[in-house]
Tab-separated table of C-alpha atoms in Angstrom:
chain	number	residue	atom	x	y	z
A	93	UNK	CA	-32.340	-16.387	-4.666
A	94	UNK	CA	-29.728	-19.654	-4.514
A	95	UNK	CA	-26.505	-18.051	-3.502
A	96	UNK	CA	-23.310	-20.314	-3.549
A	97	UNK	CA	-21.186	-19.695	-0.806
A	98	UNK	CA	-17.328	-19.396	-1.881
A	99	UNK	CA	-15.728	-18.810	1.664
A	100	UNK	CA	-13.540	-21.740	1.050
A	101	UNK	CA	-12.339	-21.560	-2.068
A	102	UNK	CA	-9.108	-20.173	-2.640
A	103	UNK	CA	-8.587	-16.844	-4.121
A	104	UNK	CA	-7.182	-18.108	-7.305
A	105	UNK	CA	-10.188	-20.550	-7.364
A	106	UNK	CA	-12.515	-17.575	-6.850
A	107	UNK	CA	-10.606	-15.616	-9.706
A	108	UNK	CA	-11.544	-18.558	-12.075
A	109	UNK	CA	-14.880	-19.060	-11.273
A	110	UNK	CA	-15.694	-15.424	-11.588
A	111	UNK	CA	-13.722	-15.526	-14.780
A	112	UNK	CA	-16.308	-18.335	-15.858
A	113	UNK	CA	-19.279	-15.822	-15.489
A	114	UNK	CA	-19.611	-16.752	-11.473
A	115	UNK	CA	-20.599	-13.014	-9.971
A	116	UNK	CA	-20.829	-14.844	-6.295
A	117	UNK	CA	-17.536	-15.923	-6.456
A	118	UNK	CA	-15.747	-12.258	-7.396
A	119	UNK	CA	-18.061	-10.986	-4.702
A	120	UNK	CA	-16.488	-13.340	-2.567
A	121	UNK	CA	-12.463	-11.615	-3.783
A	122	UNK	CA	-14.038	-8.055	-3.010
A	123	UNK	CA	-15.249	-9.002	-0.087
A	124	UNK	CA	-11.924	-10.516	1.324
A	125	UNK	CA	-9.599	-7.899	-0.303
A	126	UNK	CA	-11.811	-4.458	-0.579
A	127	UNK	CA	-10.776	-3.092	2.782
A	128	UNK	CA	-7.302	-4.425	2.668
A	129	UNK	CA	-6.704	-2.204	-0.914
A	130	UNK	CA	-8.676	0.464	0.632
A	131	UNK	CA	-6.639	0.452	3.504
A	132	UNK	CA	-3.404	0.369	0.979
A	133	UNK	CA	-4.478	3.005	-1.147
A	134	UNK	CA	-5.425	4.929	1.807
A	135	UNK	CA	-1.643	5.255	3.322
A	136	UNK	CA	-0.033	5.500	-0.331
A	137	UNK	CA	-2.435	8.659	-1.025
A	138	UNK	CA	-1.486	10.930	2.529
A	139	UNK	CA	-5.167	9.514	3.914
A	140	UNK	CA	-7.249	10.679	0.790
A	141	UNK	CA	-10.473	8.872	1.424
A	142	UNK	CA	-11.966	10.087	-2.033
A	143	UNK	CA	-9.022	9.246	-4.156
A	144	UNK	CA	-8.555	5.778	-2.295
A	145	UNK	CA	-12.317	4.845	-2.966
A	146	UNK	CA	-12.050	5.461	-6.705
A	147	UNK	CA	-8.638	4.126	-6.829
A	148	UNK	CA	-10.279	1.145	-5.143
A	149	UNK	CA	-13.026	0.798	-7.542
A	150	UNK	CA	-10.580	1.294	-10.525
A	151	UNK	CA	-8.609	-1.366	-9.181
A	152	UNK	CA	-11.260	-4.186	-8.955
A	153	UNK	CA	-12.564	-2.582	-12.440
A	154	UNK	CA	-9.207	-3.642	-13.643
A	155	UNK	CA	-9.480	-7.503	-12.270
A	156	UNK	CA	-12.908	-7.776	-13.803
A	157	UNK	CA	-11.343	-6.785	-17.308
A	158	UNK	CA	-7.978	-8.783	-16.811
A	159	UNK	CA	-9.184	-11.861	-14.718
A	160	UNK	CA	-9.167	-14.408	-17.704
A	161	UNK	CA	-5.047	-13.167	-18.341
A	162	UNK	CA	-4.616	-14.002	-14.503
A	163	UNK	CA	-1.182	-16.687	-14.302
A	164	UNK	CA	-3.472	-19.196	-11.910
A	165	UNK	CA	0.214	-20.585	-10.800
A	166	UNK	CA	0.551	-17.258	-9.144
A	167	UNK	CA	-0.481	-15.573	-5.840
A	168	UNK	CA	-3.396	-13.871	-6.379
A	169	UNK	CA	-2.967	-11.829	-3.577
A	170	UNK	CA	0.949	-11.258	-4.855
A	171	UNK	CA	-0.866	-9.795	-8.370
A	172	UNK	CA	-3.860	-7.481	-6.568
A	173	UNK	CA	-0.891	-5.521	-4.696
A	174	UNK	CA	0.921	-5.456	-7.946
A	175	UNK	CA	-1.533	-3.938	-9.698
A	176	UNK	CA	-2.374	-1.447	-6.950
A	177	UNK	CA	1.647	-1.014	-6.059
A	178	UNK	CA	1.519	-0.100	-10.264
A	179	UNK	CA	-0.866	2.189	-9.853
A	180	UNK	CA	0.639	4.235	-7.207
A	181	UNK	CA	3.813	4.104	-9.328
A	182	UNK	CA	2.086	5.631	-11.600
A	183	UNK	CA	-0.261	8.518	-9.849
A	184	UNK	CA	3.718	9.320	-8.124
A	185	UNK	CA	4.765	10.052	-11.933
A	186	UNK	CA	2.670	12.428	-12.427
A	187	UNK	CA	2.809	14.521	-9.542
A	188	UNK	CA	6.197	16.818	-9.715
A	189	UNK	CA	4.664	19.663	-8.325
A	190	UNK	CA	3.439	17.517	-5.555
A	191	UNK	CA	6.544	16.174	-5.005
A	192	UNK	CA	8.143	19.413	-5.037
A	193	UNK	CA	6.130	21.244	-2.582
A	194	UNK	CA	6.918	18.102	-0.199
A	195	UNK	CA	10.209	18.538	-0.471
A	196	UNK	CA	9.633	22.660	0.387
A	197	UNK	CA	7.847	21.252	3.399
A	198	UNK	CA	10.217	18.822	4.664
A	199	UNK	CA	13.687	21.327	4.064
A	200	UNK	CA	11.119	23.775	6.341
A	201	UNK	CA	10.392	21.092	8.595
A	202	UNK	CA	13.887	20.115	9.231
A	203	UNK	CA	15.475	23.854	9.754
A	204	UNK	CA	12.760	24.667	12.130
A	205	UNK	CA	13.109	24.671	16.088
A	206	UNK	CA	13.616	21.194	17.073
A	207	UNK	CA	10.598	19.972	19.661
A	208	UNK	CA	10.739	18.906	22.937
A	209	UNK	CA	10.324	15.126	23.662
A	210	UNK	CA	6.770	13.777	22.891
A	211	UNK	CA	4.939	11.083	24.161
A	212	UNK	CA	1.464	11.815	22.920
A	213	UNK	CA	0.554	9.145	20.770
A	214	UNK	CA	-1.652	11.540	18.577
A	215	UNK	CA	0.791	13.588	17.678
A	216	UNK	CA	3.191	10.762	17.402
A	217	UNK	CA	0.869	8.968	14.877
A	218	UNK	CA	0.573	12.289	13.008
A	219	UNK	CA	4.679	12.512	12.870
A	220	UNK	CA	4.544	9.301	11.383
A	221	UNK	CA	2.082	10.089	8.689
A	222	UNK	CA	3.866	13.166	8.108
A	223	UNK	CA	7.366	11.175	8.073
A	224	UNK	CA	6.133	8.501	5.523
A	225	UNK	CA	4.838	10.883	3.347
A	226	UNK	CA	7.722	12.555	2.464
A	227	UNK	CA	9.327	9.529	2.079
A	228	UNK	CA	9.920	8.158	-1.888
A	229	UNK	CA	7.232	6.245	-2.938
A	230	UNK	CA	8.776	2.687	-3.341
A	231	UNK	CA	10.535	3.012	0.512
A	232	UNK	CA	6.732	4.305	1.424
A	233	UNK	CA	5.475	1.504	-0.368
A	234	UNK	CA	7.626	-1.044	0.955
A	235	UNK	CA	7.059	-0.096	4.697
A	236	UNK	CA	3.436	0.032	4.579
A	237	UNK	CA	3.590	-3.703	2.538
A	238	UNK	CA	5.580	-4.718	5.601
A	239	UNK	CA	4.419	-3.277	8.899
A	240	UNK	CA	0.685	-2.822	7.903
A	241	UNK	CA	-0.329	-5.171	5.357
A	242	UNK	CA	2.024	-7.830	7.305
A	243	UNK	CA	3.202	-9.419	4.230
A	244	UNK	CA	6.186	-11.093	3.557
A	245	UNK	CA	9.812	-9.715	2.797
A	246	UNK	CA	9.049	-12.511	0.083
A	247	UNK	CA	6.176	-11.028	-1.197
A	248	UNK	CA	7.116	-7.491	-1.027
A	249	UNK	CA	10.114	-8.529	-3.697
A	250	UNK	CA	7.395	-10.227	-5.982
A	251	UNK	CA	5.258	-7.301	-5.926
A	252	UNK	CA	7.841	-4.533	-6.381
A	253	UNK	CA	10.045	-6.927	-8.945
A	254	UNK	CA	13.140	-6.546	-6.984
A	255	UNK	CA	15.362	-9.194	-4.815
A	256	UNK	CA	14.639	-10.290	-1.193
A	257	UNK	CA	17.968	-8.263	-0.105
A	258	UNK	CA	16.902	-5.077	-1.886
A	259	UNK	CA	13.577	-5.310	0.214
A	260	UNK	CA	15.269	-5.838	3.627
A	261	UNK	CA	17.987	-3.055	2.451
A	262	UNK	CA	14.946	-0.679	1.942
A	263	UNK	CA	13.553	-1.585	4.380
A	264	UNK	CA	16.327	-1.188	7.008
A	265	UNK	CA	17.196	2.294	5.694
A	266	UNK	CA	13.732	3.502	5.502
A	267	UNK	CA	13.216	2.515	9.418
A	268	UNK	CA	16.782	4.268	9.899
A	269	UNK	CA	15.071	7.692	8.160
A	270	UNK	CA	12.119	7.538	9.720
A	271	UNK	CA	13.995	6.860	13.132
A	272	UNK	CA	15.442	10.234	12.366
A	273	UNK	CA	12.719	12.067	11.607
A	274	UNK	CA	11.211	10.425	14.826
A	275	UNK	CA	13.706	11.030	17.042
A	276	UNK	CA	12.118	13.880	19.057
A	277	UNK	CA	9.524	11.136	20.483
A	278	UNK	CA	12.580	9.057	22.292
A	279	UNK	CA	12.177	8.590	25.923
A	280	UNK	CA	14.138	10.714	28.191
C-alpha cells in the first residue's frame, strides 16, 4: 500500500485534503491532535477516561462531517478547541445536579478543619484537581487552555469568543481562587 506522508503539511492543508476524499491526510490531524483533545477533555470531565474517549471520538466525528464548512483563513487548531470548548459548554448545561452536589462538597470542604501545611506533591496534585473542579467551567476552561495546553492568551479569547483582557482578568482571578483554596500547601 502507497501511503502519502502529510507530516508537513499544515493543519489547514491537511483539513482540505481530507475534505477532498484524502483519508491519509485526516489521519495525519488525528494523529497530531488526538492526545492533545484527549488530554483536554480529560481535565474538563474531573479525569473521566470513558467520557473523554467518546467525547474524543465525537469530536473528530464532528470534523469529518463539518470539514468542507471549515473557514481555511482560520486556525485550525483555534476551531478543534472551539468545538471541544462547545462541547463542554454544553455537557456543563446539563448537569445541575452535578453542579449542585459540587457546590455541597466544596461549602463542606471549606467549613471543615483547616490542614496542616503540605508538601506532598500527591496530595498537592490531588488539591488541585479537586480545586479546579469546583471551579465554573469557563475559569476551568480557561486555566487548563493556558497552563496545560500552553496556548495563547490570544487564542484562548478566539476560542471562548471573548476579549484578550477578559482572558487575562479570568485568568488572574481564577489563579487568585485557586491560590486560596491552595493555601494550606505554602511553605512555612
Amino acid at each position: 500500500m502507497n501511503r502519502t506522508s502529510h507530516t508537513s503539511h499544515t493543519d489547514e492543508e491537511l483539513l482540505k485534503l481530507s475534505a477532498e476524499g484524502q483519508k491519509t491526510a485526516f489521519e495525519e490531524i488525528y494523529n497530531r491532535y488526538s492526545g492533545r483533545i484527549y488530554n483536554y477533555f480529560l481535565r474538563m470531565n474531573r479525569n473521566d477516561s470513558a467520557k473523554a474517549q467518546d467525547l474524543t471520538q465525537d469530536l473528530f466525528l464532528k470534523i469529518i462531517q463539518n470539514q468542507a464548512d471549515f473557514d481555511l483563513t482560520r486556525s485550525f487548531k483555534t476551531w478543534i478547541f472551539s468545538m471541544a470548548n462547545n462541547m463542554c459548554k454544553n455537557i456543563y448545561r446539563h448537569q445541575e445536579v452535578v453542579k449542585k452536589a459540587d457546590k455541597e462538597l466544596a461549602y463542606t470542604q471549606n467549613n471543615s478543619v483547616k490542614m496542616e501545611p503540605v508538601h506532598d506533591k500527591f496530595k498537592f496534585k490531588e488539591a488541585l484537581n479537586q480545586a479546579l473542579n469546583d471551579l465554573e467551567p469557563i475559569k476551568k476552561s480557561s486555566f487548563i487552555m493556558r497552563y496545560k495546553q500552553d496556548m495563547s492568551i490570544r487564542e484562548i479569547a478566539e476560542i471562548t469568543k471573548t476579549s484578550e483582557g477578559t482572558v487575562k482578568s479570568r485568568l488572574f482571578y481564577t489563579l487568585r481562587q485557586l491560590s486560596v483554596s491552595l493555601k494550606s500547601f505554602e511553605k512555612i
